[in-house]
PDB file of C-alpha atoms in Angstrom:
ATOM      1  CA  MET A   2       0.403  -0.286  -0.066  1.00 45.00           C
ATOM      2  CA  ALA A   3       0.799   3.988  -1.511  1.00 51.00           C
ATOM      3  CA  LYS A   4       1.120   6.332   1.269  1.00 49.00           C
ATOM      4  CA  GLU A   5      -1.668   8.916   0.472  1.00 55.00           C
ATOM      5  CA  SER A   6       0.298  11.942  -0.331  1.00 63.00           C
ATOM      6  CA  GLY A   7       2.796  13.229  -3.311  1.00 90.00           C
ATOM      7  CA  SER A   8       3.717  13.343  -6.984  1.00 96.00           C
ATOM      8  CA  VAL A   9       3.160  11.146  -9.777  1.00 98.00           C
ATOM      9  CA  ASP A  10       2.831  10.305 -12.910  1.00 98.00           C
ATOM     10  CA  LEU A  11       0.645   7.600 -13.746  1.00 98.00           C
ATOM     11  CA  PHE A  12       1.240   5.900 -17.217  1.00 98.00           C
ATOM     12  CA  LEU A  13      -1.332   3.030 -19.094  1.00 98.00           C
ATOM     13  CA  PHE A  14       0.414   0.599 -20.082  1.00 99.00           C
ATOM     14  CA  MET A  15      -1.399  -0.410 -23.012  1.00 98.00           C
ATOM     15  CA  GLY A  16      -1.914  -2.800 -26.237  1.00 98.00           C
ATOM     16  CA  GLN A  17      -1.850  -6.522 -26.920  1.00 98.00           C
ATOM     17  CA  SER A  18      -0.243  -9.843 -26.279  1.00 98.00           C
ATOM     18  CA  ASN A  19       3.257  -8.249 -25.928  1.00 98.00           C
ATOM     19  CA  MET A  20       2.585  -4.909 -23.344  1.00 98.00           C
ATOM     20  CA  ALA A  21      -0.083  -7.494 -21.727  1.00 98.00           C
ATOM     21  CA  GLY A  22       2.767 -10.154 -21.280  1.00 98.00           C
ATOM     22  CA  ARG A  23       4.343 -13.298 -21.791  1.00 98.00           C
ATOM     23  CA  GLY A  24       7.648 -13.709 -20.150  1.00 98.00           C
ATOM     24  CA  ILE A  25       9.134 -17.311 -18.431  1.00 98.00           C
ATOM     25  CA  VAL A  26      11.886 -18.174 -17.775  1.00 98.00           C
ATOM     26  CA  ASN A  27      14.065 -21.080 -18.970  1.00 98.00           C
ATOM     27  CA  ASP A  28      17.405 -23.003 -18.503  1.00 98.00           C
ATOM     28  CA  THR A  29      19.419 -20.676 -21.744  1.00 98.00           C
ATOM     29  CA  TRP A  30      17.353 -17.327 -20.704  1.00 98.00           C
ATOM     30  CA  PRO A  31      17.304 -17.503 -16.189  1.00 98.00           C
ATOM     31  CA  GLU A  32      16.506 -13.605 -16.106  1.00 98.00           C
ATOM     32  CA  LYS A  33      13.357 -13.171 -13.985  1.00 98.00           C
ATOM     33  CA  ALA A  34      11.915  -9.664 -14.188  1.00 98.00           C
ATOM     34  CA  PRO A  35      13.351  -7.435 -11.416  1.00 98.00           C
ATOM     35  CA  ARG A  36      11.292  -6.781  -9.114  1.00 98.00           C
ATOM     36  CA  VAL A  37      10.401  -2.659  -9.103  1.00 98.00           C
ATOM     37  CA  LEU A  38      12.638  -0.294  -6.609  1.00 98.00           C
ATOM     38  CA  GLU A  39      11.433   0.689  -3.066  1.00 96.00           C
ATOM     39  CA  GLY A  40       9.378   3.551  -3.564  1.00 96.00           C
ATOM     40  CA  ALA A  41       9.137   3.297  -7.919  1.00 97.00           C
ATOM     41  CA  GLY A  42       6.241   1.841  -8.891  1.00 98.00           C
ATOM     42  CA  TYR A  43       2.313   1.206  -8.113  1.00 98.00           C
ATOM     43  CA  GLU A  44      -0.573  -1.216  -9.807  1.00 98.00           C
ATOM     44  CA  TYR A  45      -4.229   1.025  -9.357  1.00 98.00           C
ATOM     45  CA  ARG A  46      -6.516  -2.039  -9.828  1.00 98.00           C
ATOM     46  CA  ALA A  47      -9.306  -0.195 -11.610  1.00 98.00           C
ATOM     47  CA  VAL A  48     -11.280  -3.919 -12.366  1.00 98.00           C
ATOM     48  CA  SER A  49     -10.890  -5.492  -8.919  1.00 98.00           C
ATOM     49  CA  ASP A  50      -9.644  -3.188  -6.487  1.00 98.00           C
ATOM     50  CA  PRO A  51     -10.976   0.321  -7.029  1.00 98.00           C
ATOM     51  CA  ASP A  52     -10.471   2.007  -3.431  1.00 97.00           C
ATOM     52  CA  SER A  53      -5.792   0.887  -2.995  1.00 96.00           C
ATOM     53  CA  LEU A  54      -2.867   1.197  -4.455  1.00 97.00           C
ATOM     54  CA  HIS A  55      -1.131  -2.188  -4.031  1.00 97.00           C
ATOM     55  CA  LEU A  56       2.748  -2.082  -4.697  1.00 97.00           C
ATOM     56  CA  LEU A  57       3.635  -2.469  -8.375  1.00 98.00           C
ATOM     57  CA  GLU A  58       5.415  -6.412  -9.906  1.00 98.00           C
ATOM     58  CA  GLU A  59       5.718  -8.872 -12.134  1.00 98.00           C
ATOM     59  CA  PRO A  60       3.263 -10.649 -13.083  1.00 98.00           C
ATOM     60  CA  PHE A  61       1.592  -6.304 -13.869  1.00 98.00           C
ATOM     61  CA  GLY A  62      -1.261  -6.600 -14.427  1.00 98.00           C
ATOM     62  CA  ARG A  63      -3.288 -10.376 -13.942  1.00 97.00           C
ATOM     63  CA  LEU A  64      -6.219  -9.521 -11.594  1.00 97.00           C
ATOM     64  CA  GLU A  65      -7.547  -6.425 -14.188  1.00 98.00           C
ATOM     65  CA  ASN A  66     -10.334  -8.350 -16.278  1.00 98.00           C
ATOM     66  CA  ARG A  67     -14.061  -6.872 -17.125  1.00 98.00           C
ATOM     67  CA  GLU A  68     -16.511  -9.234 -18.647  1.00 98.00           C
ATOM     68  CA  GLY A  69     -18.095  -6.834 -22.117  1.00 98.00           C
ATOM     69  CA  GLY A  70     -14.213  -5.594 -21.563  1.00 98.00           C
ATOM     70  CA  ILE A  71     -10.332  -5.506 -21.857  1.00 98.00           C
ATOM     71  CA  HIS A  72      -9.915  -9.366 -20.362  1.00 98.00           C
ATOM     72  CA  ASP A  73      -6.510 -11.666 -20.613  1.00 98.00           C
ATOM     73  CA  GLY A  74      -7.457 -14.120 -18.773  1.00 97.00           C
ATOM     74  CA  SER A  75      -4.876 -16.176 -17.292  1.00 97.00           C
ATOM     75  CA  MET A  76      -2.310 -14.791 -20.072  1.00 98.00           C
ATOM     76  CA  LYS A  77      -0.034 -12.594 -18.120  1.00 98.00           C
ATOM     77  CA  THR A  78       3.236 -14.411 -16.867  1.00 98.00           C
ATOM     78  CA  GLY A  79       5.894 -11.309 -16.038  1.00 98.00           C
ATOM     79  CA  SER A  80       6.084  -8.313 -18.716  1.00 98.00           C
ATOM     80  CA  MET A  81       8.474  -5.783 -19.363  1.00 99.00           C
ATOM     81  CA  VAL A  82       6.593  -2.698 -16.668  1.00 99.00           C
ATOM     82  CA  ALA A  83       8.367  -3.741 -14.008  1.00 98.00           C
ATOM     83  CA  ALA A  84      11.916  -2.429 -15.703  1.00 99.00           C
ATOM     84  CA  PHE A  85      10.063   0.164 -17.560  1.00 99.00           C
ATOM     85  CA  VAL A  86       8.944   1.442 -14.081  1.00 98.00           C
ATOM     86  CA  ASN A  87      12.878   0.887 -12.709  1.00 98.00           C
ATOM     87  CA  ALA A  88      14.127   2.609 -15.010  1.00 98.00           C
ATOM     88  CA  TYR A  89      12.042   5.910 -15.638  1.00 98.00           C
ATOM     89  CA  TYR A  90      12.403   6.012 -11.060  1.00 98.00           C
ATOM     90  CA  GLU A  91      16.682   5.872 -11.566  1.00 98.00           C
ATOM     91  CA  ARG A  92      15.740   8.850 -13.488  1.00 98.00           C
ATOM     92  CA  THR A  93      13.176  11.054 -12.624  1.00 98.00           C
ATOM     93  CA  LYS A  94      13.228  10.459  -9.071  1.00 97.00           C
ATOM     94  CA  ILE A  95       9.334  10.206  -9.644  1.00 97.00           C
ATOM     95  CA  PRO A  96       7.420   7.318  -8.454  1.00 97.00           C
ATOM     96  CA  VAL A  97       4.730   5.549 -11.177  1.00 98.00           C
ATOM     97  CA  VAL A  98       1.041   4.773 -10.572  1.00 98.00           C
ATOM     98  CA  GLY A  99       0.160   1.827 -13.845  1.00 98.00           C
ATOM     99  CA  LEU A 100      -2.857   1.298 -14.756  1.00 98.00           C
ATOM    100  CA  SER A 101      -3.095  -2.165 -16.762  1.00 98.00           C
ATOM    101  CA  ALA A 102      -5.161  -1.811 -20.424  1.00 98.00           C
ATOM    102  CA  SER A 103      -4.196  -4.292 -22.425  1.00 98.00           C
ATOM    103  CA  LYS A 104      -5.408  -7.513 -23.988  1.00 98.00           C
ATOM    104  CA  GLY A 105      -3.663 -10.619 -26.058  1.00 98.00           C
ATOM    105  CA  GLY A 106      -4.296 -10.911 -29.105  1.00 98.00           C
ATOM    106  CA  SER A 107      -5.923  -7.600 -30.205  1.00 98.00           C
ATOM    107  CA  SER A 108      -6.107  -6.355 -33.839  1.00 98.00           C
ATOM    108  CA  ILE A 109      -5.887  -2.168 -33.700  1.00 98.00           C
ATOM    109  CA  LEU A 110      -8.575  -2.749 -34.688  1.00 98.00           C
ATOM    110  CA  GLU A 111     -10.791  -3.800 -31.648  1.00 98.00           C
ATOM    111  CA  TRP A 112      -9.094  -0.220 -30.106  1.00 98.00           C
ATOM    112  CA  GLN A 113     -11.675   2.323 -32.039  1.00 98.00           C
ATOM    113  CA  PRO A 114     -13.868   4.597 -31.013  1.00 98.00           C
ATOM    114  CA  GLN A 115     -16.542   3.417 -29.328  1.00 97.00           C
ATOM    115  CA  THR A 116     -14.801  -0.084 -28.814  1.00 98.00           C
ATOM    116  CA  ALA A 117     -14.669  -2.132 -25.533  1.00 98.00           C
ATOM    117  CA  TYR A 118     -11.092  -2.340 -25.319  1.00 98.00           C
ATOM    118  CA  LEU A 119     -10.558   1.306 -25.937  1.00 98.00           C
ATOM    119  CA  THR A 120     -13.802   2.675 -24.173  1.00 98.00           C
ATOM    120  CA  ASP A 121     -12.665   0.347 -21.215  1.00 98.00           C
ATOM    121  CA  ALA A 122      -9.379   1.971 -20.961  1.00 98.00           C
ATOM    122  CA  ARG A 123     -10.915   5.203 -21.220  1.00 98.00           C
ATOM    123  CA  ARG A 124     -12.501   4.564 -18.247  1.00 98.00           C
ATOM    124  CA  ARG A 125      -9.779   3.375 -15.978  1.00 98.00           C
ATOM    125  CA  LEU A 126      -8.051   6.355 -16.568  1.00 98.00           C
ATOM    126  CA  ASP A 127     -11.108   7.779 -15.348  1.00 98.00           C
ATOM    127  CA  ASP A 128     -11.461   5.927 -12.267  1.00 98.00           C
ATOM    128  CA  ALA A 129      -7.662   5.696 -11.734  1.00 98.00           C
ATOM    129  CA  ARG A 130      -7.637   9.737 -11.908  1.00 98.00           C
ATOM    130  CA  GLY A 131     -10.416  10.051  -9.498  1.00 98.00           C
ATOM    131  CA  PHE A 132      -8.925   8.372  -6.525  1.00 97.00           C
ATOM    132  CA  LEU A 133      -5.815   9.443  -6.531  1.00 97.00           C
ATOM    133  CA  VAL A 134      -6.647  13.189  -7.103  1.00 96.00           C
ATOM    134  CA  SER A 135      -9.169  12.187  -3.897  1.00 96.00           C
ATOM    135  CA  HIS A 136      -6.430  10.410  -2.140  1.00 95.00           C
ATOM    136  CA  GLY A 137      -3.760  13.660  -2.179  1.00 95.00           C
ATOM    137  CA  TYR A 138      -1.505  12.329  -4.949  1.00 96.00           C
ATOM    138  CA  GLU A 139      -0.908  14.955  -7.520  1.00 97.00           C
ATOM    139  CA  ILE A 140      -0.562  13.757 -10.991  1.00 98.00           C
ATOM    140  CA  ARG A 141       1.815  15.649 -12.253  1.00 97.00           C
ATOM    141  CA  HIS A 142       1.189  13.806 -16.073  1.00 98.00           C
ATOM    142  CA  ILE A 143      -0.270  11.078 -17.534  1.00 98.00           C
ATOM    143  CA  PHE A 144       0.714   8.890 -20.460  1.00 99.00           C
ATOM    144  CA  MET A 145      -0.236   6.276 -22.321  1.00 98.00           C
ATOM    145  CA  LEU A 146       3.495   2.882 -23.236  1.00 99.00           C
ATOM    146  CA  TRP A 147       1.448   1.389 -26.323  1.00 99.00           C
ATOM    147  CA  CYS A 148       3.271  -2.055 -27.325  1.00 99.00           C
ATOM    148  CA  GLN A 149       0.437  -3.087 -30.310  1.00 98.00           C
ATOM    149  CA  GLY A 150       0.640  -4.838 -33.996  1.00 98.00           C
ATOM    150  CA  GLU A 151       1.589  -8.396 -34.274  1.00 98.00           C
ATOM    151  CA  THR A 152      -2.178  -9.758 -35.133  1.00 98.00           C
ATOM    152  CA  ASP A 153      -2.594  -6.541 -37.653  1.00 98.00           C
ATOM    153  CA  GLY A 154       0.507  -7.682 -39.128  1.00 98.00           C
ATOM    154  CA  ASP A 155      -0.711 -11.243 -38.815  1.00 98.00           C
ATOM    155  CA  HIS A 156      -3.670  -9.921 -41.048  1.00 98.00           C
ATOM    156  CA  LYS A 157      -1.201  -8.286 -43.419  1.00 98.00           C
ATOM    157  CA  MET A 158      -2.821  -4.396 -43.447  1.00 98.00           C
ATOM    158  CA  ALA A 159      -1.129  -2.417 -44.839  1.00 98.00           C
ATOM    159  CA  ALA A 160       1.607   0.784 -42.834  1.00 98.00           C
ATOM    160  CA  GLN A 161      -1.234   3.370 -43.989  1.00 98.00           C
ATOM    161  CA  ASP A 162      -4.126   2.080 -43.131  1.00 98.00           C
ATOM    162  CA  TYR A 163      -2.881   1.130 -39.753  1.00 98.00           C
ATOM    163  CA  GLN A 164      -1.959   4.570 -38.970  1.00 98.00           C
ATOM    164  CA  MET A 165      -4.882   5.713 -40.023  1.00 98.00           C
ATOM    165  CA  TYR A 166      -6.456   3.087 -36.779  1.00 98.00           C
ATOM    166  CA  PHE A 167      -3.873   3.946 -34.834  1.00 98.00           C
ATOM    167  CA  SER A 168      -4.685   8.137 -35.145  1.00 98.00           C
ATOM    168  CA  ARG A 169      -8.500   7.823 -33.983  1.00 98.00           C
ATOM    169  CA  MET A 170      -7.290   5.264 -30.945  1.00 98.00           C
ATOM    170  CA  TRP A 171      -4.755   8.558 -29.602  1.00 98.00           C
ATOM    171  CA  ASP A 172      -7.344  10.801 -30.404  1.00 98.00           C
ATOM    172  CA  VAL A 173      -9.972   8.756 -27.604  1.00 98.00           C
ATOM    173  CA  MET A 174      -6.951   8.329 -25.226  1.00 98.00           C
ATOM    174  CA  LYS A 175      -5.910  12.849 -25.841  1.00 98.00           C
ATOM    175  CA  GLU A 176      -8.818  13.887 -25.188  1.00 98.00           C
ATOM    176  CA  GLY A 177      -9.118  11.979 -21.884  1.00 98.00           C
ATOM    177  CA  GLY A 178      -5.678  12.802 -21.440  1.00 98.00           C
ATOM    178  CA  VAL A 179      -2.970  11.217 -21.780  1.00 98.00           C
ATOM    179  CA  GLU A 180      -0.614  13.986 -22.846  1.00 98.00           C
ATOM    180  CA  ARG A 181       1.672  11.996 -24.328  1.00 98.00           C
ATOM    181  CA  CYS A 182       1.663   8.554 -26.185  1.00 98.00           C
ATOM    182  CA  PHE A 183       5.702   6.439 -26.532  1.00 99.00           C
ATOM    183  CA  LEU A 184       5.920   3.406 -27.992  1.00 98.00           C
ATOM    184  CA  VAL A 185       7.813   0.046 -28.362  1.00 99.00           C
ATOM    185  CA  ARG A 186       7.841  -0.627 -31.580  1.00 98.00           C
ATOM    186  CA  ILE A 187       7.107  -4.428 -32.236  1.00 98.00           C
ATOM    187  CA  GLY A 188       9.570  -7.652 -33.525  1.00 98.00           C
ATOM    188  CA  ASN A 189       9.626  -9.085 -36.100  1.00 98.00           C
ATOM    189  CA  TYR A 190       7.573 -12.843 -36.526  1.00 98.00           C
ATOM    190  CA  ASN A 191       9.205 -16.509 -35.247  1.00 98.00           C
ATOM    191  CA  GLY A 192       7.563 -18.541 -37.417  1.00 96.00           C
ATOM    192  CA  ASP A 193       6.841 -20.585 -40.425  1.00 95.00           C
ATOM    193  CA  GLN A 194       4.518 -18.388 -42.215  1.00 96.00           C
ATOM    194  CA  ASP A 195       4.751 -16.517 -45.114  1.00 95.00           C
ATOM    195  CA  ILE A 196       3.715 -13.349 -43.143  1.00 97.00           C
ATOM    196  CA  SER A 197       5.453 -10.449 -41.829  1.00 98.00           C
ATOM    197  CA  TYR A 198       5.378  -7.380 -40.102  1.00 98.00           C
ATOM    198  CA  ASP A 199       7.721  -5.017 -41.787  1.00 98.00           C
ATOM    199  CA  ALA A 200       4.858  -3.110 -42.104  1.00 98.00           C
ATOM    200  CA  ILE A 201       3.943  -2.321 -39.051  1.00 98.00           C
ATOM    201  CA  MET A 202       7.589  -1.511 -37.796  1.00 98.00           C
ATOM    202  CA  GLU A 203       7.431   0.995 -40.210  1.00 98.00           C
ATOM    203  CA  ALA A 204       4.094   2.396 -40.348  1.00 98.00           C
ATOM    204  CA  GLN A 205       5.277   2.498 -36.345  1.00 98.00           C
ATOM    205  CA  ASP A 206       8.777   4.367 -37.525  1.00 98.00           C
ATOM    206  CA  GLN A 207       6.581   7.006 -39.030  1.00 98.00           C
ATOM    207  CA  LEU A 208       4.055   8.465 -36.938  1.00 98.00           C
ATOM    208  CA  PRO A 209       6.015  10.569 -34.636  1.00 98.00           C
ATOM    209  CA  GLY A 210       6.244  12.568 -37.947  1.00 97.00           C
ATOM    210  CA  LEU A 211       1.971  12.018 -37.974  1.00 97.00           C
ATOM    211  CA  CYS A 212       1.267  12.602 -34.762  1.00 96.00           C
ATOM    212  CA  LYS A 213       2.752  15.353 -33.034  1.00 95.00           C
ATOM    213  CA  ASP A 214       2.080  13.509 -28.850  1.00 98.00           C
ATOM    214  CA  VAL A 215       4.265  10.093 -30.598  1.00 98.00           C
ATOM    215  CA  THR A 216       7.581   8.932 -29.840  1.00 98.00           C
ATOM    216  CA  VAL A 217       9.260   5.626 -30.845  1.00 98.00           C
ATOM    217  CA  VAL A 218      11.000   4.657 -27.151  1.00 99.00           C
ATOM    218  CA  SER A 219      12.165   1.548 -27.849  1.00 98.00           C
ATOM    219  CA  GLU A 220      13.334  -0.831 -30.838  1.00 98.00           C
ATOM    220  CA  CYS A 221      15.474  -3.765 -28.915  1.00 98.00           C
ATOM    221  CA  LEU A 222      12.254  -6.479 -30.133  1.00 98.00           C
ATOM    222  CA  ALA A 223      13.063  -6.058 -33.565  1.00 98.00           C
ATOM    223  CA  GLY A 224      16.566  -8.028 -32.412  1.00 98.00           C
ATOM    224  CA  MET A 225      15.481 -11.091 -30.072  1.00 98.00           C
ATOM    225  CA  LYS A 226      14.111 -13.406 -33.226  1.00 98.00           C
ATOM    226  CA  GLU A 227      17.954 -13.438 -33.596  1.00 98.00           C
ATOM    227  CA  ARG A 228      19.733 -13.640 -29.890  1.00 98.00           C
ATOM    228  CA  GLY A 229      17.425 -16.561 -29.385  1.00 98.00           C
ATOM    229  CA  LEU A 230      14.744 -15.382 -26.864  1.00 98.00           C
ATOM    230  CA  MET A 231      11.938 -15.664 -28.368  1.00 98.00           C
ATOM    231  CA  LYS A 232       9.138 -17.970 -26.638  1.00 98.00           C
ATOM    232  CA  ASP A 233       7.521 -19.277 -29.604  1.00 98.00           C
ATOM    233  CA  PHE A 234       6.459 -17.343 -33.063  1.00 98.00           C
ATOM    234  CA  PHE A 235       5.285 -14.016 -31.292  1.00 98.00           C
ATOM    235  CA  HIS A 236       6.523 -13.372 -28.132  1.00 98.00           C
ATOM    236  CA  TYR A 237       9.596 -13.234 -25.133  1.00 98.00           C
ATOM    237  CA  TYR A 238      11.308 -15.489 -22.474  1.00 98.00           C
ATOM    238  CA  GLN A 239      11.391 -12.591 -19.595  1.00 98.00           C
ATOM    239  CA  LYS A 240      14.826 -11.100 -20.234  1.00 98.00           C
ATOM    240  CA  ALA A 241      13.609  -9.416 -23.529  1.00 98.00           C
ATOM    241  CA  TYR A 242      10.991  -8.088 -21.879  1.00 98.00           C
ATOM    242  CA  ASN A 243      12.997  -7.157 -19.383  1.00 98.00           C
ATOM    243  CA  GLU A 244      15.411  -5.390 -21.775  1.00 98.00           C
ATOM    244  CA  ALA A 245      12.497  -3.880 -24.138  1.00 99.00           C
ATOM    245  CA  GLY A 246      11.938  -2.116 -20.563  1.00 99.00           C
ATOM    246  CA  LYS A 247      14.688  -0.783 -19.674  1.00 98.00           C
ATOM    247  CA  GLU A 248      15.380   0.688 -23.264  1.00 99.00           C
ATOM    248  CA  ALA A 249      11.665   1.908 -23.595  1.00 99.00           C
ATOM    249  CA  GLY A 250      11.996   3.754 -20.088  1.00 99.00           C
ATOM    250  CA  GLU A 251      15.652   5.404 -20.172  1.00 98.00           C
ATOM    251  CA  ASN A 252      14.103   7.024 -23.283  1.00 98.00           C
ATOM    252  CA  THR A 253      10.894   7.535 -22.052  1.00 99.00           C
ATOM    253  CA  ALA A 254      12.249   9.502 -18.866  1.00 98.00           C
ATOM    254  CA  GLU A 255      15.081  11.869 -20.542  1.00 98.00           C
ATOM    255  CA  TYR A 256      11.859  12.611 -23.203  1.00 98.00           C
ATOM    256  CA  VAL A 257      10.488  13.740 -20.204  1.00 98.00           C
ATOM    257  CA  LEU A 258      12.788  15.708 -18.439  1.00 98.00           C
ATOM    258  CA  LYS A 259      13.896  17.472 -21.391  1.00 98.00           C
ATOM    259  CA  PHE A 260      10.869  18.249 -22.233  1.00 97.00           C
ATOM    260  CA  PHE A 261       8.216  19.250 -18.983  1.00 96.00           C
TER     261      PHE A 261
END
């Protein structure tokens, strides 16, 4: 339980399974998710316990399933969030309140205005903000960390279409008070079908030029396939999530310190 005062930055962790976290360990890659540094991060459980804050730990968001909304079952096993929070806090010295809003296998088409997932994400944001304000916290900034796109690559969505749908989703989140989207670019497909994620990765690389409030903060997932850090066609060992979270947290903190 966190103390009921102080300044925090509120982060929504949104996207599909590689944001939700499918991390595991094995003999080759035994690295577990890190413990969150003291005072660095807390989880607001908008669905399962909306009346308190919890110390942030992995698997992050595992209880945050809403019937008719964002529901990831029991699939969350370890994400990039703890590593992100540690890296962000080490540089900014501002605690993070994390809000889980990720759904495995989800297409960008399922994150459009008035869809169940985006409506639920906005509801979670409103509830978190209301709780923090009513308990004496100062919310310095509201940000979003986004990692999504593999499903759209599977469906061979064109880069321009992905950008259009992303922009529509992002407009809704900005209207809800999110100041900036920090983006973790997806990695490569690791299966034997004729599937490439190049178009989605290209679309994401170009998003900052199209949406002035979007910043790419990690590209390292693209190198995990060659290093043997993918556990299946789409997902990663925990070490890979730790590296992506650390890189994203460091780069996000540098951006915030420079521009906010």
